[in-house]
Amino acid sequence: MNNINELLRKLPSIDKLLKHPEAISLTQKFPREIVVSSLREVIENKRNIIRQMGHINTQELREDLLIQKAEEIANAKTAWTLRRVVNATGVIVHTNLGRSLLPDEAIRRIASISSGYNNLEYDLEKGCRGSRYVHAEKLLRELTGAEAALVVNNNAAAVFLVLNTIAKGREVIVSRGELVEIGGSFRIPDVMASSGAILKEVGCTNKTHLSDYELAINENTIAILKVHKSNYKIVGFTDEVSLSELVETARKHNLYCLEDMGSGCFVDLTPYGIKDEPTVRWELQTGVHVITFSGDKLLGGPQAGIILGKKEIIEKCKKNPMTRAFRVDKLTLSALEATLKLYLDEEKAKQQIPTLQMISASIGELEKRAGNLAEQLKKHGDSDKVEIKVEKVISRVGGGAAPTAELPSRAVTISSHIFSPQTLEHYFRTYDPPIIIRIENNKIYMDVRTLLKDDDDHIVSAFQEFMRNLSSRL
Ligand SMILES: *Cc1c(COP(=O)(O)O)cnc(C)c1O
C-alpha cells in the first residue's frame, strides 16, 4: 500500500506539466482546455494502472512521455470525423460514401447564398414574409411537367409526409414484391406504419396481378402505392403491374396512385446501358398523382426528398405540421436549384453533374486512366514483389438505382506474395485521405470510374509509402 501511495505521489501535477516546454508548445497547437483535459486523462490513466497493478515502470512517468501521450489524445479529440475519402469502389452513388458529388455550380451557389443574407423566406416582390418552398418549385415543374412540387429533407421524409397527409388511418395497397428495405434504415412497411397509413399487401413476392389490387380495394382504401425495387431485382417467373395500369385502376375506383421512385432520374440513361430506370417526366405522364424521389441519387444533387404531382395533394402536404420537421435549409435549396438549372440543358447536365459524368464515362477513357494509374504504381512496386494489372470489371450505379445495370469498367489490381490484400487495404483505409477499395480473388481492386482528378496522385503516394515501409520491415 505504501508503495502505491509513493508511486501516486510521483505523478506530476497538471500545473507542473503545463510549465514543461513541450506542454507550452502544445498549448500553441490546441486550445488550453483541450491540453488540460488531455493531460488529466493521461494522469488518470497512470493512476489507475498504479492502483490496479501496484507498480508502474518509472519510465512511464517521464514528463515528456506523458505530454506526448496527451498530444495523441488531443489529436484524437480534435480530429475531423467527417472526412474526404477516395472512392475506388466503382459504386457511383455510394450511400456509405456520401452518395452524389455536387456539381461545381452547386458548390459555388452554396457559398454565395450562405455567406450572405438571402430571401429564403422573404417575398422580394411583395416585401413581406414568403415561403421557402417556392425556391426549387418553378424549375422542378419546368423540368418534369409536374403541376406542383415540394422539397423536403430526404425521400424517406417525402414518403412519410405524403402518406401521413392523405392516408392516415386509411388503407394503402402495395405489392408484396415491392416491400423493400433500403440501407437497413428505410423499410417501406415501417415508414407506412409510422405515417399512420395501413399497409394492405397484395400478390406474391414474384407475381402481382391487376386483379390482386382490385380485390383488395374496399371502402377504407385511399391509395395504391408503387415502390421502385431499388436494390434488388426479382428474376425468373415474374409479373408486375405497370404504373399506367395502376393509375387507370386508381382512377376507376376514385383512389390516389402514388409512386416512390427512389432514384429520380431526369435524363434517359438507356444509351449508357441503364435500362430499368424511367425518367421522372415519363412517370408523371402516366397521370400518377404523386411521385417521390431522392435528390442525391441519380439526380446528382444534394440530399433532399422531392415530391412532385397534383397541386391539390402538394398543397395539403405543405400545410401538414410535419413539413416543418422535414424542412430543407438554404444550403440544400441553393445546391438543388443550381443542380436543377444545369438540367435545363441536358448536355450541360451530363458534362457538369459528377454522377452523370461517371455514368457516361466511355470505356476508352476508363481504359486510358487505368493504364496510366497502373504505370505510375509500377514505378513503386518491383515486379518480383507485386503484380499490378488493368482488369475488366463492372461498376454499379448504387444508391438503390438500377440494381441490375452493369457498367463495364476498368480497375487497377494489386496482388503480392509478400503482403496480403488485407494489409494494403488497411493501409489505404487509414491513409489521409482514406482510400476505399475492394478485395476480390485475393487482390486489391481499384475501379477508376469513381476516381476524381487528383485521386490518382493520392493513390500513388499512398502506395509508394506502403512499399517503402514494407521494405524497411522486411
Ligand atoms: C433510396 C430510397 C429511399 C430512401 O431515400 P432517402 O433519400 O435515402 O431517404 C426510399 N425509397 C426508395 C425506393 C429508395 O430507393
XYZ file of C-alpha atoms and ligand atoms in Angstrom:
489
model
C 0.000 0.000 0.000
C 2.814 2.372 0.943
C 4.438 1.557 -2.302
C 1.247 2.526 -4.168
C 0.957 5.852 -2.341
C 4.578 6.535 -3.017
C 4.088 5.903 -6.723
C 0.943 8.016 -6.825
C 2.878 10.871 -5.287
C 5.379 10.600 -8.086
C 2.736 11.531 -10.644
C 3.351 15.157 -11.636
C 0.579 17.690 -11.119
C -1.209 19.158 -14.134
C 0.167 22.589 -13.216
C 3.685 21.267 -13.214
C 3.217 19.547 -16.556
C 1.782 22.709 -18.078
C 5.064 24.506 -17.368
C 7.047 21.951 -19.348
C 8.316 23.478 -22.656
C 6.645 20.692 -24.661
C 3.308 21.358 -22.979
C 3.730 25.052 -23.706
C 4.171 24.320 -27.375
C 1.084 22.054 -27.198
C -0.981 24.980 -25.944
C 0.024 26.826 -29.089
C -1.326 23.993 -31.217
C -4.521 23.236 -29.263
C -6.889 25.289 -27.079
C -5.659 25.270 -23.478
C -8.787 23.439 -22.246
C -8.068 20.580 -24.630
C -4.446 20.339 -23.441
C -5.526 20.360 -19.793
C -8.244 17.720 -20.248
C -5.876 15.548 -22.280
C -3.165 15.744 -19.608
C -5.797 14.869 -16.986
C -6.754 11.783 -18.946
C -3.135 10.679 -19.149
C -2.536 11.150 -15.409
C -5.843 9.478 -14.552
C -4.857 6.542 -16.700
C -1.479 6.182 -14.967
C -3.153 6.495 -11.564
C -5.463 3.603 -12.447
C -2.541 1.477 -13.585
C -0.724 2.094 -10.304
C -3.820 1.308 -8.232
C -4.635 -1.849 -10.145
C -1.146 -3.237 -10.713
C 0.555 -1.931 -7.598
C 3.543 -0.875 -9.653
C 4.471 1.009 -12.798
C 7.517 1.245 -14.995
C 9.008 4.569 -13.798
C 9.952 5.266 -17.392
C 6.205 5.744 -17.962
C 6.164 8.686 -15.572
C 8.641 10.753 -17.591
C 7.085 14.159 -18.182
C 7.948 14.375 -21.858
C 6.342 10.962 -22.450
C 3.226 11.932 -20.521
C 2.922 15.060 -22.636
C 3.448 13.052 -25.791
C 0.536 10.818 -24.779
C -1.564 13.927 -24.097
C -0.787 15.173 -27.587
C -2.126 11.940 -29.065
C -5.293 12.341 -27.026
C -5.630 15.996 -28.052
C -5.196 14.999 -31.681
C -7.905 12.377 -31.372
C -10.241 14.792 -29.570
C -9.963 17.426 -32.273
C -9.722 15.207 -35.369
C -12.337 15.567 -38.084
C -14.829 12.740 -38.058
C -16.385 13.607 -41.418
C -13.608 13.435 -43.976
C -12.938 13.364 -47.683
C -12.230 9.847 -48.941
C -11.130 8.434 -52.270
C -13.819 6.157 -53.699
C -12.132 3.415 -55.712
C -15.084 1.021 -55.355
C -16.693 1.823 -58.692
C -20.062 2.292 -56.954
C -21.144 5.731 -58.142
C -23.970 6.629 -55.762
C -22.385 5.024 -52.698
C -24.641 5.672 -49.720
C -21.841 4.961 -47.218
C -19.532 7.371 -49.038
C -21.903 10.319 -49.255
C -23.847 9.475 -52.430
C -23.661 12.008 -55.283
C -20.858 14.546 -55.581
C -22.160 18.043 -56.071
C -21.537 19.846 -59.357
C -19.167 22.843 -59.087
C -22.074 25.151 -59.833
C -23.897 23.876 -56.765
C -20.849 24.337 -54.533
C -20.388 27.909 -55.763
C -24.066 28.579 -55.202
C -23.957 27.261 -51.620
C -21.001 29.518 -50.904
C -22.577 32.639 -52.362
C -26.041 32.139 -50.848
C -24.907 31.077 -47.387
C -22.175 33.650 -46.938
C -24.745 36.439 -47.027
C -28.341 37.047 -46.095
C -30.850 35.762 -48.600
C -34.568 35.698 -49.352
C -35.090 32.160 -48.048
C -38.460 33.129 -46.612
C -38.906 36.631 -47.938
C -41.036 37.680 -50.880
C -38.975 40.302 -52.686
C -41.878 41.439 -54.853
C -44.363 41.998 -52.078
C -41.819 42.975 -49.444
C -43.172 40.569 -46.865
C -42.690 37.106 -45.469
C -42.504 34.473 -48.178
C -42.237 30.682 -48.357
C -39.039 28.679 -48.600
C -40.896 26.112 -50.658
C -41.121 28.327 -53.746
C -37.403 28.166 -54.461
C -36.892 24.975 -56.409
C -40.526 24.579 -57.378
C -40.531 26.515 -60.640
C -37.532 24.640 -62.017
C -38.893 21.279 -60.934
C -42.199 21.992 -62.693
C -40.427 23.184 -65.811
C -38.129 20.166 -65.972
C -40.680 17.466 -65.241
C -44.046 18.807 -66.308
C -45.391 18.360 -62.756
C -48.275 20.531 -61.584
C -46.621 21.221 -58.236
C -43.507 20.381 -56.243
C -42.324 20.264 -52.641
C -38.781 19.642 -51.418
C -38.150 18.087 -48.005
C -35.162 16.659 -46.160
C -34.927 13.276 -47.892
C -37.025 10.723 -49.714
C -37.922 8.812 -46.550
C -39.430 12.053 -45.229
C -41.169 12.621 -48.571
C -42.861 9.199 -48.499
C -43.803 9.641 -44.862
C -45.212 13.110 -45.448
C -47.357 12.130 -48.422
C -48.806 9.090 -46.630
C -49.315 10.979 -43.382
C -51.088 13.775 -45.252
C -53.502 11.769 -47.365
C -53.611 8.252 -45.971
C -53.645 8.433 -42.177
C -55.962 5.719 -40.893
C -56.700 4.589 -44.455
C -55.525 1.574 -46.415
C -52.768 1.848 -48.997
C -52.240 -1.103 -51.333
C -48.668 -2.228 -52.068
C -47.423 -5.303 -53.935
C -45.551 -7.863 -51.812
C -42.827 -7.736 -54.440
C -42.159 -4.105 -53.544
C -41.922 -4.130 -49.743
C -38.309 -3.041 -49.799
C -35.691 -2.254 -47.221
C -33.063 0.272 -48.232
C -29.794 0.525 -46.370
C -31.212 -1.051 -43.241
C -32.943 2.084 -42.030
C -35.732 2.553 -44.520
C -38.345 -0.155 -44.728
C -41.497 0.637 -46.619
C -43.758 -1.234 -44.121
C -42.177 0.612 -41.163
C -42.390 4.034 -42.784
C -46.004 3.380 -43.697
C -46.857 2.264 -40.172
C -45.300 5.342 -38.597
C -47.129 7.605 -41.047
C -50.422 6.205 -39.833
C -51.299 4.604 -43.170
C -52.471 0.997 -43.104
C -50.462 -1.258 -45.364
C -52.516 -3.640 -47.456
C -50.154 -6.155 -49.029
C -51.221 -7.878 -52.193
C -49.847 -10.527 -54.547
C -46.764 -12.633 -54.037
C -43.083 -11.843 -53.974
C -42.604 -12.728 -57.615
C -46.031 -12.027 -59.097
C -48.701 -9.446 -58.542
C -51.645 -9.085 -60.934
C -54.034 -6.223 -61.503
C -56.803 -8.391 -60.075
C -54.868 -8.642 -56.798
C -55.049 -4.865 -56.433
C -58.716 -4.741 -57.466
C -59.747 -7.421 -54.986
C -58.036 -5.538 -52.157
C -59.974 -2.326 -52.695
C -62.623 -1.585 -50.068
C -64.316 1.493 -48.627
C -61.317 2.287 -46.420
C -58.814 2.205 -49.288
C -57.339 5.571 -50.195
C -54.386 4.855 -52.469
C -52.267 2.427 -54.450
C -48.527 2.818 -53.924
C -45.884 1.589 -56.311
C -42.360 1.320 -54.940
C -39.230 1.170 -57.045
C -37.406 -2.097 -56.388
C -34.301 -0.145 -55.645
C -31.616 -2.541 -54.608
C -32.801 -5.883 -55.912
C -34.498 -7.446 -58.888
C -36.861 -10.366 -58.934
C -35.964 -12.550 -61.880
C -37.475 -15.637 -63.444
C -41.205 -16.304 -63.241
C -42.345 -12.780 -62.507
C -45.133 -10.365 -63.195
C -45.878 -6.874 -62.030
C -48.493 -4.301 -62.914
C -47.306 -1.231 -64.779
C -47.714 2.240 -63.353
C -50.150 3.192 -66.163
C -52.403 0.289 -65.293
C -52.320 1.197 -61.611
C -53.140 4.820 -62.414
C -56.078 3.634 -64.501
C -57.348 1.331 -61.740
C -56.956 4.046 -59.120
C -58.912 6.472 -61.281
C -61.715 3.953 -61.794
C -62.105 3.499 -58.049
C -61.563 7.135 -57.170
C -58.273 6.430 -55.365
C -54.879 8.089 -55.436
C -51.987 6.451 -57.207
C -48.570 7.179 -55.683
C -45.076 6.117 -56.645
C -41.881 6.032 -54.605
C -39.341 6.190 -57.417
C -36.328 6.007 -55.124
C -33.893 7.479 -57.575
C -35.292 10.365 -59.551
C -33.770 10.308 -62.970
C -34.197 13.300 -65.302
C -32.371 12.027 -68.378
C -32.737 8.894 -70.459
C -29.884 6.624 -69.387
C -30.527 3.787 -71.844
C -27.620 4.921 -74.084
C -25.313 4.085 -71.138
C -26.742 0.636 -70.564
C -29.164 1.548 -67.787
C -32.478 0.212 -68.990
C -34.716 -0.124 -65.950
C -34.658 3.492 -64.789
C -37.588 5.521 -66.134
C -37.356 9.306 -66.159
C -39.447 11.413 -63.822
C -41.194 13.055 -66.771
C -42.288 9.703 -68.239
C -43.660 8.565 -64.905
C -45.636 11.784 -64.453
C -47.100 11.402 -67.928
C -48.962 8.291 -66.737
C -51.127 10.639 -64.661
C -49.784 9.318 -61.323
C -50.946 11.625 -58.526
C -47.665 11.915 -56.683
C -44.129 10.664 -57.082
C -41.284 10.993 -54.594
C -37.540 10.501 -55.019
C -34.145 11.442 -53.576
C -32.120 14.495 -54.570
C -28.742 12.797 -54.123
C -29.148 9.600 -56.113
C -29.358 9.684 -59.921
C -30.369 13.333 -59.910
C -26.841 14.078 -58.680
C -27.728 16.906 -56.299
C -27.808 17.423 -52.518
C -29.636 15.191 -50.055
C -33.319 16.013 -50.432
C -36.699 14.400 -50.864
C -38.633 15.658 -53.852
C -42.393 15.393 -54.049
C -43.983 16.067 -57.432
C -47.543 15.769 -58.600
C -51.056 17.124 -58.325
C -51.343 20.564 -56.822
C -54.194 19.567 -54.542
C -52.057 16.941 -52.743
C -48.866 19.009 -52.637
C -50.805 21.921 -51.108
C -52.168 19.611 -48.406
C -48.631 18.359 -47.717
C -47.365 21.923 -47.321
C -50.000 22.518 -44.636
C -49.115 19.359 -42.697
C -47.299 20.417 -39.494
C -44.801 17.579 -40.065
C -43.470 19.500 -43.082
C -41.791 21.853 -40.657
C -39.893 18.937 -39.148
C -38.664 17.846 -42.570
C -37.857 21.244 -43.986
C -34.750 21.873 -46.042
C -32.276 24.635 -45.330
C -30.698 27.273 -47.544
C -27.672 25.074 -48.277
C -29.819 22.301 -49.708
C -32.040 24.666 -51.629
C -29.162 26.574 -53.170
C -27.396 23.360 -54.221
C -30.609 21.849 -55.540
C -31.554 24.921 -57.534
C -28.076 25.049 -59.085
C -28.195 21.343 -59.963
C -31.664 21.633 -61.468
C -30.606 24.629 -63.505
C -27.974 22.514 -65.233
C -30.726 20.187 -66.421
C -32.286 22.991 -68.476
C -29.615 21.999 -70.999
C -29.294 18.216 -70.934
C -25.809 18.236 -72.464
C -24.623 20.626 -69.787
C -26.120 18.361 -67.139
C -24.250 15.338 -68.491
C -20.990 17.255 -68.611
C -21.197 19.012 -65.266
C -23.043 16.708 -62.880
C -20.457 14.252 -61.497
C -22.942 11.381 -61.111
C -23.940 11.641 -64.782
C -20.328 12.154 -65.877
C -19.331 8.938 -64.136
C -22.253 7.003 -65.595
C -21.466 8.195 -69.101
C -17.665 7.782 -68.973
C -16.565 5.885 -72.082
C -14.700 2.612 -71.851
C -11.837 4.103 -73.851
C -11.464 6.885 -71.291
C -11.561 4.403 -68.402
C -9.044 2.106 -70.082
C -6.647 5.024 -70.536
C -6.987 6.175 -66.928
C -6.481 2.688 -65.562
C -3.420 2.240 -67.804
C -1.898 5.490 -66.547
C -2.553 4.677 -62.909
C -1.089 1.191 -63.302
C 2.064 2.647 -64.922
C 2.503 5.130 -62.061
C 2.058 2.422 -59.444
C 4.509 0.070 -61.152
C 7.290 2.612 -60.556
C 6.980 1.912 -56.842
C 6.499 -1.828 -56.784
C 9.126 -4.252 -58.098
C 7.518 -6.770 -60.383
C 9.030 -9.643 -58.396
C 7.164 -8.411 -55.311
C 3.864 -7.099 -56.620
C 1.716 -7.709 -59.628
C -0.089 -4.630 -60.937
C -2.577 -5.076 -63.757
C -5.506 -3.468 -65.523
C -8.556 -5.724 -65.421
C -12.118 -5.664 -66.719
C -14.691 -5.057 -64.003
C -18.309 -3.985 -63.630
C -19.171 -0.666 -61.969
C -22.512 -0.175 -60.271
C -24.784 2.850 -60.136
C -25.542 2.121 -56.471
C -27.775 4.074 -54.106
C -30.676 1.832 -54.900
C -30.799 2.738 -58.561
C -30.820 0.355 -61.486
C -29.850 -2.652 -59.336
C -29.010 -4.876 -62.262
C -27.411 -2.319 -64.554
C -23.838 -3.312 -65.293
C -21.435 -0.640 -66.430
C -18.344 -2.251 -67.960
C -15.291 -0.582 -66.469
C -11.575 -0.982 -65.757
C -9.805 -1.481 -62.456
C -6.184 -1.456 -61.442
C -5.490 -4.584 -59.409
C -2.638 -5.189 -56.995
C -1.617 -8.568 -55.644
C 1.515 -9.824 -53.956
C 3.051 -12.902 -52.374
C 4.781 -10.818 -49.710
C 1.790 -8.962 -48.259
C -1.916 -9.766 -48.050
C -4.551 -7.639 -49.761
C -5.978 -7.011 -46.277
C -2.700 -5.384 -45.208
C -2.741 -2.983 -48.137
C -6.483 -2.375 -47.780
C -5.952 -1.372 -44.151
C -3.053 0.907 -45.104
C -5.159 2.614 -47.764
C -8.176 2.944 -45.493
C -6.153 4.594 -42.749
C -4.238 6.866 -45.145
C -5.055 10.571 -45.317
C -7.312 10.941 -47.209
C -8.516 7.366 -46.796
C -8.716 5.283 -49.963
C -11.647 2.870 -50.110
C -11.071 -0.189 -52.284
C -12.486 -3.659 -52.865
C -10.825 -7.029 -52.244
C -11.693 -9.921 -54.522
C -9.796 -13.008 -55.670
C -7.101 -12.178 -53.106
C -6.377 -8.891 -54.881
C -6.985 -5.193 -54.401
C -9.399 -3.743 -56.987
C -9.478 -0.034 -57.735
C -12.192 0.844 -60.250
C -11.150 4.095 -61.935
C -14.716 5.141 -62.805
C -15.311 6.779 -59.422
C -11.864 8.369 -59.079
C -11.546 12.145 -59.285
C -8.775 14.060 -60.981
C -6.344 14.227 -58.048
C -7.188 10.831 -56.601
C -4.647 9.020 -58.766
C -1.815 11.028 -57.193
C -3.067 10.216 -53.683
C -3.196 6.532 -54.506
C 0.297 6.593 -55.970
C 1.725 8.404 -52.901
C -0.024 6.018 -50.534
C 1.299 3.002 -52.423
C 4.803 4.450 -52.580
C 4.804 4.929 -48.798
C 3.357 1.490 -48.227
C 6.113 -0.123 -50.291
C 8.819 1.973 -48.619
C 7.583 0.951 -45.147
C 7.300 -2.611 -46.297
C 10.911 -2.838 -47.454
C 12.087 -1.328 -44.166
C 10.107 -4.005 -42.327
C 11.358 -6.914 -44.449
C -33.273 5.422 -51.518
C -34.712 5.126 -51.408
C -35.470 5.661 -50.366
C -34.846 6.499 -49.282
O -34.428 7.720 -49.769
P -33.560 8.720 -48.840
O -33.398 9.926 -49.704
O -32.311 7.992 -48.533
O -34.369 8.984 -47.640
C -36.809 5.375 -50.331
N -37.397 4.611 -51.255
C -36.687 4.062 -52.285
C -37.407 3.199 -53.262
C -35.325 4.314 -52.388
O -34.623 3.787 -53.386
